[in-house]
PDB file of C-alpha atoms and ligand atoms in Angstrom:
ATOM      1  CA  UNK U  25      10.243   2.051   9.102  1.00 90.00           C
ATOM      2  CA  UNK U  26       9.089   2.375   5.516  1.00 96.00           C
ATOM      3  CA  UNK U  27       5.394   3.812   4.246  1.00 97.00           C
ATOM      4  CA  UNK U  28       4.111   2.685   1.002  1.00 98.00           C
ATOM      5  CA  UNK U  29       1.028   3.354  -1.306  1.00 98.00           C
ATOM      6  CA  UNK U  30      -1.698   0.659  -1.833  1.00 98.00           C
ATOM      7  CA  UNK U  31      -4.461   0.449  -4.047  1.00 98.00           C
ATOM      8  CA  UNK U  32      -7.339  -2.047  -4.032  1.00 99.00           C
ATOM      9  CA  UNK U  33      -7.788  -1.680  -7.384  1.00 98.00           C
ATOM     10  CA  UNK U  34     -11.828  -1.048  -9.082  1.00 98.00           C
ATOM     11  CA  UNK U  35     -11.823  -5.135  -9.790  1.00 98.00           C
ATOM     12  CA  UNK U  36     -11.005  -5.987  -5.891  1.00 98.00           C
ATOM     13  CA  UNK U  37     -13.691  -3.381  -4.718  1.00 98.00           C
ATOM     14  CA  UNK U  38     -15.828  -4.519  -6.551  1.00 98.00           C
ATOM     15  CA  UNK U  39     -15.851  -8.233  -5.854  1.00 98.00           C
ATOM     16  CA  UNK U  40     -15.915  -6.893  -2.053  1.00 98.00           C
ATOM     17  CA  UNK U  41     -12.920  -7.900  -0.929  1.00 98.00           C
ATOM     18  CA  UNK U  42     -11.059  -4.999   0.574  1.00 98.00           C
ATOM     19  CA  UNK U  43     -11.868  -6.724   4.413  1.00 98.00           C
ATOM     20  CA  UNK U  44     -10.061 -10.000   3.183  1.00 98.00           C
ATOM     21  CA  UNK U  45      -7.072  -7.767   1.333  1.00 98.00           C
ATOM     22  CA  UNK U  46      -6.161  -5.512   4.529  1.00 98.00           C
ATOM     23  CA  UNK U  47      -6.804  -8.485   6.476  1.00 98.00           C
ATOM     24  CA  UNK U  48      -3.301 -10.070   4.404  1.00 98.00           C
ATOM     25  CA  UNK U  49      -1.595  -6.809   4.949  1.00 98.00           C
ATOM     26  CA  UNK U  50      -2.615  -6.552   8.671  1.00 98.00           C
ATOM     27  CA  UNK U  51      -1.559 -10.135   9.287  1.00 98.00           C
ATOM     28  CA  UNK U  52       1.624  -9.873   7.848  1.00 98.00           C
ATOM     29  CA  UNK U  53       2.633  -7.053  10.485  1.00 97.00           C
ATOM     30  CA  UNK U  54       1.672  -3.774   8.164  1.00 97.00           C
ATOM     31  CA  UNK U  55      -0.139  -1.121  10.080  1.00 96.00           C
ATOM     32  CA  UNK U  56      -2.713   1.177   8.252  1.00 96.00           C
ATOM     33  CA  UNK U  57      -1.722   4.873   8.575  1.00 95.00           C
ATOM     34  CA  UNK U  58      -4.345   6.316   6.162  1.00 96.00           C
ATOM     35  CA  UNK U  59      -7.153   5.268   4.246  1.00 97.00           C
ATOM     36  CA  UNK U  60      -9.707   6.102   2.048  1.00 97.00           C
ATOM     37  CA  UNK U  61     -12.126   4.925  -0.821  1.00 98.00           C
ATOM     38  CA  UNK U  62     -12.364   7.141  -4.276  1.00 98.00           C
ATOM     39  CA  UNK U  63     -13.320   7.109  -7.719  1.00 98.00           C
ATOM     40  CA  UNK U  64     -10.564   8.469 -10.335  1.00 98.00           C
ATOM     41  CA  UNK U  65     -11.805  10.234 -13.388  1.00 98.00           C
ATOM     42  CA  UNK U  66      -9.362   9.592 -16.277  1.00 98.00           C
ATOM     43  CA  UNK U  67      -7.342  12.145 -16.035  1.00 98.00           C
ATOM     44  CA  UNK U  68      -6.419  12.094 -12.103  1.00 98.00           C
ATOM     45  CA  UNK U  69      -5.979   8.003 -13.579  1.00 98.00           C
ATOM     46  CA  UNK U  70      -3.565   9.066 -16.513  1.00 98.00           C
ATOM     47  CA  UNK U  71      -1.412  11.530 -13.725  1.00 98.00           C
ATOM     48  CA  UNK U  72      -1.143   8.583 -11.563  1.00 98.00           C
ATOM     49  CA  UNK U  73      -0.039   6.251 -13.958  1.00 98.00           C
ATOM     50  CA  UNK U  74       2.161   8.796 -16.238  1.00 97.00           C
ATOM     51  CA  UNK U  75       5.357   6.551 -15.953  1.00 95.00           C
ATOM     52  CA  UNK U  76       3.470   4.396 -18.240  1.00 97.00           C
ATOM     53  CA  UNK U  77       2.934   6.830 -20.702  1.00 97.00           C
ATOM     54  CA  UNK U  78       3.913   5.438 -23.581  1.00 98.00           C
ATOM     55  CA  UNK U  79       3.312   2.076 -22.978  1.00 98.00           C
ATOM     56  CA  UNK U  80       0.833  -0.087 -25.119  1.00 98.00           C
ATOM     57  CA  UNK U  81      -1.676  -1.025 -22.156  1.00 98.00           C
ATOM     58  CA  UNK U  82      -1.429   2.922 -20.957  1.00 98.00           C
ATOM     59  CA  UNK U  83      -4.902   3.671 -22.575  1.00 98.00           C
ATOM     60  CA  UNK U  84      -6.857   0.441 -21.192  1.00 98.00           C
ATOM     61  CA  UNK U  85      -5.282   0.382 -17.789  1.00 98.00           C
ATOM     62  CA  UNK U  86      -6.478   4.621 -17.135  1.00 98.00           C
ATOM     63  CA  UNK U  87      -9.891   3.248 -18.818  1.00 98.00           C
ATOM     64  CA  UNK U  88      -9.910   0.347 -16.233  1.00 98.00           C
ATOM     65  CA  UNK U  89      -8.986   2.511 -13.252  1.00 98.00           C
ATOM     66  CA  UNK U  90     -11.382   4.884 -13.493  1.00 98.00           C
ATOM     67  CA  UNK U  91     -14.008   2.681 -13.847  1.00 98.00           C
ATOM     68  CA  UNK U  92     -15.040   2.032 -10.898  1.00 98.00           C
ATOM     69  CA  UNK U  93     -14.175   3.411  -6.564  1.00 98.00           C
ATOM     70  CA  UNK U  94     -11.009   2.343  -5.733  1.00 98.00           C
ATOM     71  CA  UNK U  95      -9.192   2.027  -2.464  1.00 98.00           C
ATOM     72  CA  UNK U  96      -5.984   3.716  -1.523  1.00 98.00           C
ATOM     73  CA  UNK U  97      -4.373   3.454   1.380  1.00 98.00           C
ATOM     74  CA  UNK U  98      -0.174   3.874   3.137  1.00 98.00           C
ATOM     75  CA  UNK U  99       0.848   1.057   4.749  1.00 97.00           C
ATOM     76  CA  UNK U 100       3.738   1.450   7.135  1.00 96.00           C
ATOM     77  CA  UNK U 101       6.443  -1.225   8.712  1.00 96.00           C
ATOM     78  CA  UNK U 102       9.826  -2.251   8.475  1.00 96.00           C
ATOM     79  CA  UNK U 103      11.016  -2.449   4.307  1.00 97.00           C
ATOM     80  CA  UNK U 104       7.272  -1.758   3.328  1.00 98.00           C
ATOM     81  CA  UNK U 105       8.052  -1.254  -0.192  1.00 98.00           C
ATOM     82  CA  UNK U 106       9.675  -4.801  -0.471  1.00 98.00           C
ATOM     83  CA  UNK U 107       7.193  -6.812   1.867  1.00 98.00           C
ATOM     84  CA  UNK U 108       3.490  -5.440   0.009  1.00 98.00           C
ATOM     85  CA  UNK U 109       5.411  -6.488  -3.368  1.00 98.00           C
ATOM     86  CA  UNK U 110       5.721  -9.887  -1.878  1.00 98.00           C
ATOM     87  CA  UNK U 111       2.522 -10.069  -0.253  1.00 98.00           C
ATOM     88  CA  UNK U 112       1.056  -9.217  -3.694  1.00 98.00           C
ATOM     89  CA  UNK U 113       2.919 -11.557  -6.304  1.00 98.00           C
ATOM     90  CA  UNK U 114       3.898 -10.924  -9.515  1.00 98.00           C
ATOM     91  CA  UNK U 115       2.002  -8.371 -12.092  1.00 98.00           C
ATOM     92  CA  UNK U 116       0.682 -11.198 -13.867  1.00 98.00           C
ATOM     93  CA  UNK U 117      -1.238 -13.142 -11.699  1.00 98.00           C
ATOM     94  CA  UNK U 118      -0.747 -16.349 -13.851  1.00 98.00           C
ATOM     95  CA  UNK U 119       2.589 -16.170 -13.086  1.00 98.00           C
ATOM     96  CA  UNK U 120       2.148 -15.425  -8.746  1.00 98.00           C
ATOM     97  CA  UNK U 121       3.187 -17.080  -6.507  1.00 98.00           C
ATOM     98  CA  UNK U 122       0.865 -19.609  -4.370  1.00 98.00           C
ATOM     99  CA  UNK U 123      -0.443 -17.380  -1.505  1.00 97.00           C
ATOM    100  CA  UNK U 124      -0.351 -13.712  -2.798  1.00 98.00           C
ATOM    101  CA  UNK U 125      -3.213 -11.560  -3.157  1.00 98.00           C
ATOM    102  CA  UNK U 126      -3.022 -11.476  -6.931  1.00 98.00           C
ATOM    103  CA  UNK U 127      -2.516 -15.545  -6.765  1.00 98.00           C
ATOM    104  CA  UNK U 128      -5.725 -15.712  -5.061  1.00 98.00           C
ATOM    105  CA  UNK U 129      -7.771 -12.880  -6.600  1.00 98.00           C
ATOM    106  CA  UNK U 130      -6.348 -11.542  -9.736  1.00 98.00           C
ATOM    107  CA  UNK U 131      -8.279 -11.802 -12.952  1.00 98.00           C
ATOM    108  CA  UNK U 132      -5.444 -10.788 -15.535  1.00 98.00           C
ATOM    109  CA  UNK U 133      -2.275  -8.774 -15.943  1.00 98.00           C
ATOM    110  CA  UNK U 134      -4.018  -5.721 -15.739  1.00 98.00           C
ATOM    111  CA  UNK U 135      -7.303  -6.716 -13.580  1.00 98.00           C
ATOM    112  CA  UNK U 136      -4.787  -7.641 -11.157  1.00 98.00           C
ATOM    113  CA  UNK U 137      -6.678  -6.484  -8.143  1.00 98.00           C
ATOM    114  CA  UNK U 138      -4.174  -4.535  -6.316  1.00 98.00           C
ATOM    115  CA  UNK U 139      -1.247  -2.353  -6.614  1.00 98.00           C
ATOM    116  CA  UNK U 140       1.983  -1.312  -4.429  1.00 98.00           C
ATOM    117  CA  UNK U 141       4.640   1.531  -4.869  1.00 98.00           C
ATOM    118  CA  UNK U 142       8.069  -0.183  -6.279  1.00 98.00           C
ATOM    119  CA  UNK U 143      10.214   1.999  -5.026  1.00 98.00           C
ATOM    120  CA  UNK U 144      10.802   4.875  -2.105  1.00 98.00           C
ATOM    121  CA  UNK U 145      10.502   7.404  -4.618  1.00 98.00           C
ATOM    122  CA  UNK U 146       7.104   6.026  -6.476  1.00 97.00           C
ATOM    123  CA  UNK U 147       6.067   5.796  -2.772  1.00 98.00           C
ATOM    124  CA  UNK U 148       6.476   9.328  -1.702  1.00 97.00           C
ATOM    125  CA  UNK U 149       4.871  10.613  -5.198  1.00 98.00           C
ATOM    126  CA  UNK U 150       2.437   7.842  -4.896  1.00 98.00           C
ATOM    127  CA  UNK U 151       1.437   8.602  -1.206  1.00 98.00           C
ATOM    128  CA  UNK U 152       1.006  12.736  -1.467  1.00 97.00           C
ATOM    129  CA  UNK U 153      -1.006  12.107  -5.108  1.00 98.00           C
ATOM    130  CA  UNK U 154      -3.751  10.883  -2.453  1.00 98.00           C
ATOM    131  CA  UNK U 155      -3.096  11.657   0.942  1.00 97.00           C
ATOM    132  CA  UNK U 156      -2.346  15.331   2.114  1.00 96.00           C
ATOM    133  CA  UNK U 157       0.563  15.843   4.926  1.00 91.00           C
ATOM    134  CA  UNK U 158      -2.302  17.041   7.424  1.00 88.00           C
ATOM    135  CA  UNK U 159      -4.289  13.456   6.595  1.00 91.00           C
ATOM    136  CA  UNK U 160      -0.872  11.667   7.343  1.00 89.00           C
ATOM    137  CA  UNK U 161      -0.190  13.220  10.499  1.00 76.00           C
ATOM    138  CA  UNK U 162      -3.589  13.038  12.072  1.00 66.00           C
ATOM    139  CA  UNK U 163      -3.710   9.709  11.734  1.00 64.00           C
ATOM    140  CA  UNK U 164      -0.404   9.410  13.932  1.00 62.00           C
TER     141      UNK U 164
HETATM  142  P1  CMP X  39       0.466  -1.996 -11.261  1.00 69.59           P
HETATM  143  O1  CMP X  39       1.354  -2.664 -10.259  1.00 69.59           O
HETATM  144  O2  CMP X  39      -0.617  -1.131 -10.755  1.00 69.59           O
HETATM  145  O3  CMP X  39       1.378  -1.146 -12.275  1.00 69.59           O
HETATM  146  C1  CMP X  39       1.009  -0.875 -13.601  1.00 69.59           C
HETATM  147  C2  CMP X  39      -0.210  -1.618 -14.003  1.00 69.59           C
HETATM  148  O4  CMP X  39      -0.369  -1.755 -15.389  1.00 69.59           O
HETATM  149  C3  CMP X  39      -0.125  -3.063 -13.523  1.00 69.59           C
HETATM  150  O5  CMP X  39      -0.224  -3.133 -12.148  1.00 69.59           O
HETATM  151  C4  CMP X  39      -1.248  -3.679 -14.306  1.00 69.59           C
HETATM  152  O6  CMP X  39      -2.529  -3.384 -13.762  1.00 69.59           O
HETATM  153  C5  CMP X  39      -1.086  -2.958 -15.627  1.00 69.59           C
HETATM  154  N1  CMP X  39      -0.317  -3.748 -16.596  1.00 69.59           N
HETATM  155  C6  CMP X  39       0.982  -4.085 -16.543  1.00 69.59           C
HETATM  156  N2  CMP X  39       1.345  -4.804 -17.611  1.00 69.59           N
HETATM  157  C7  CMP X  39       0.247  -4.905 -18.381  1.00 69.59           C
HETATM  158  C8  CMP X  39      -0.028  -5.519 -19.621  1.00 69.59           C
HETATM  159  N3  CMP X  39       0.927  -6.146 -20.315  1.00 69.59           N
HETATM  160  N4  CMP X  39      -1.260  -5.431 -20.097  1.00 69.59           N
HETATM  161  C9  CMP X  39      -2.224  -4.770 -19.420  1.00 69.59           C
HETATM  162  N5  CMP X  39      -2.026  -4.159 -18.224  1.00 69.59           N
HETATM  163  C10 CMP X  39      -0.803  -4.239 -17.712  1.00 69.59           C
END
């Protein structure tokens, strides 16, 4: 069993469709272990996405993800990590396969509507930059 970090990003909350985007994850056998709904400032924004640092989109992406609430949430099952990637299509949603969320909502490469942890060690630092052990284990 693998746990992952989502984000229904501030385009997908705000076009209400965080009931249809669990809905995918639930239906593709991924089980909800935590959840909530929060508004970045742009700095929490800038610490979350820091391994982008220095790339060009860095500054509009932090400006984008604060905008707005935003939904974070782990998702556990078997290869996690893997399965939300596929559930969610490529970066670019022009480029997505038929079916995925960012297929079927994503406005642009960076509107892109949702976002997943790419590896087990994004996850982990992904998971405790919004969910606290106590908030993981209570929800057991
Ligand atoms: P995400 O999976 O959250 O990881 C980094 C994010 O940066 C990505 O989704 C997009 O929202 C954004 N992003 C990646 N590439 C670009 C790009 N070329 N231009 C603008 N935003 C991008």
């Amino acid at each position: 069993m693998e746990r992952t970090l989502v984000m229904i990003k501030p385009d997908g909350v705000e076009r209400n469709l965080i009931g249809k985007i669990i809905s995918i994850f639930e239906e593709n056998g991924l089980k909800v272990i935590a959840l909530k709904k929060v508004r970045l400032s742009k700095k929490q924004a800038q610490a979350f996405y820091a391994v982008h640092k220095n790339k060009p989109f860095y500054d509009s992406l932090t400006d984008y993800i604060s905008s707005g609430p935003l939904v974070a949430m782990v998702l556990e099952g078997e290869m996690a990590i893997q399965k939300v990637r596929e559930i969610m299509g490529a970066t670019d949603p022009k480029e997505a396969k038929e079916g995925t969320i960012r297929k079927l909502f994503g406005l642009d490469k960076e509107k892109n509507t949702v976002h997943g942890s790419d590896s087990l060690e994004s996850a982990q630092k992904e998971i405790s930059f919004f969910f606290s052990e106590f908030e993981l284990i209570s929800a057991e």
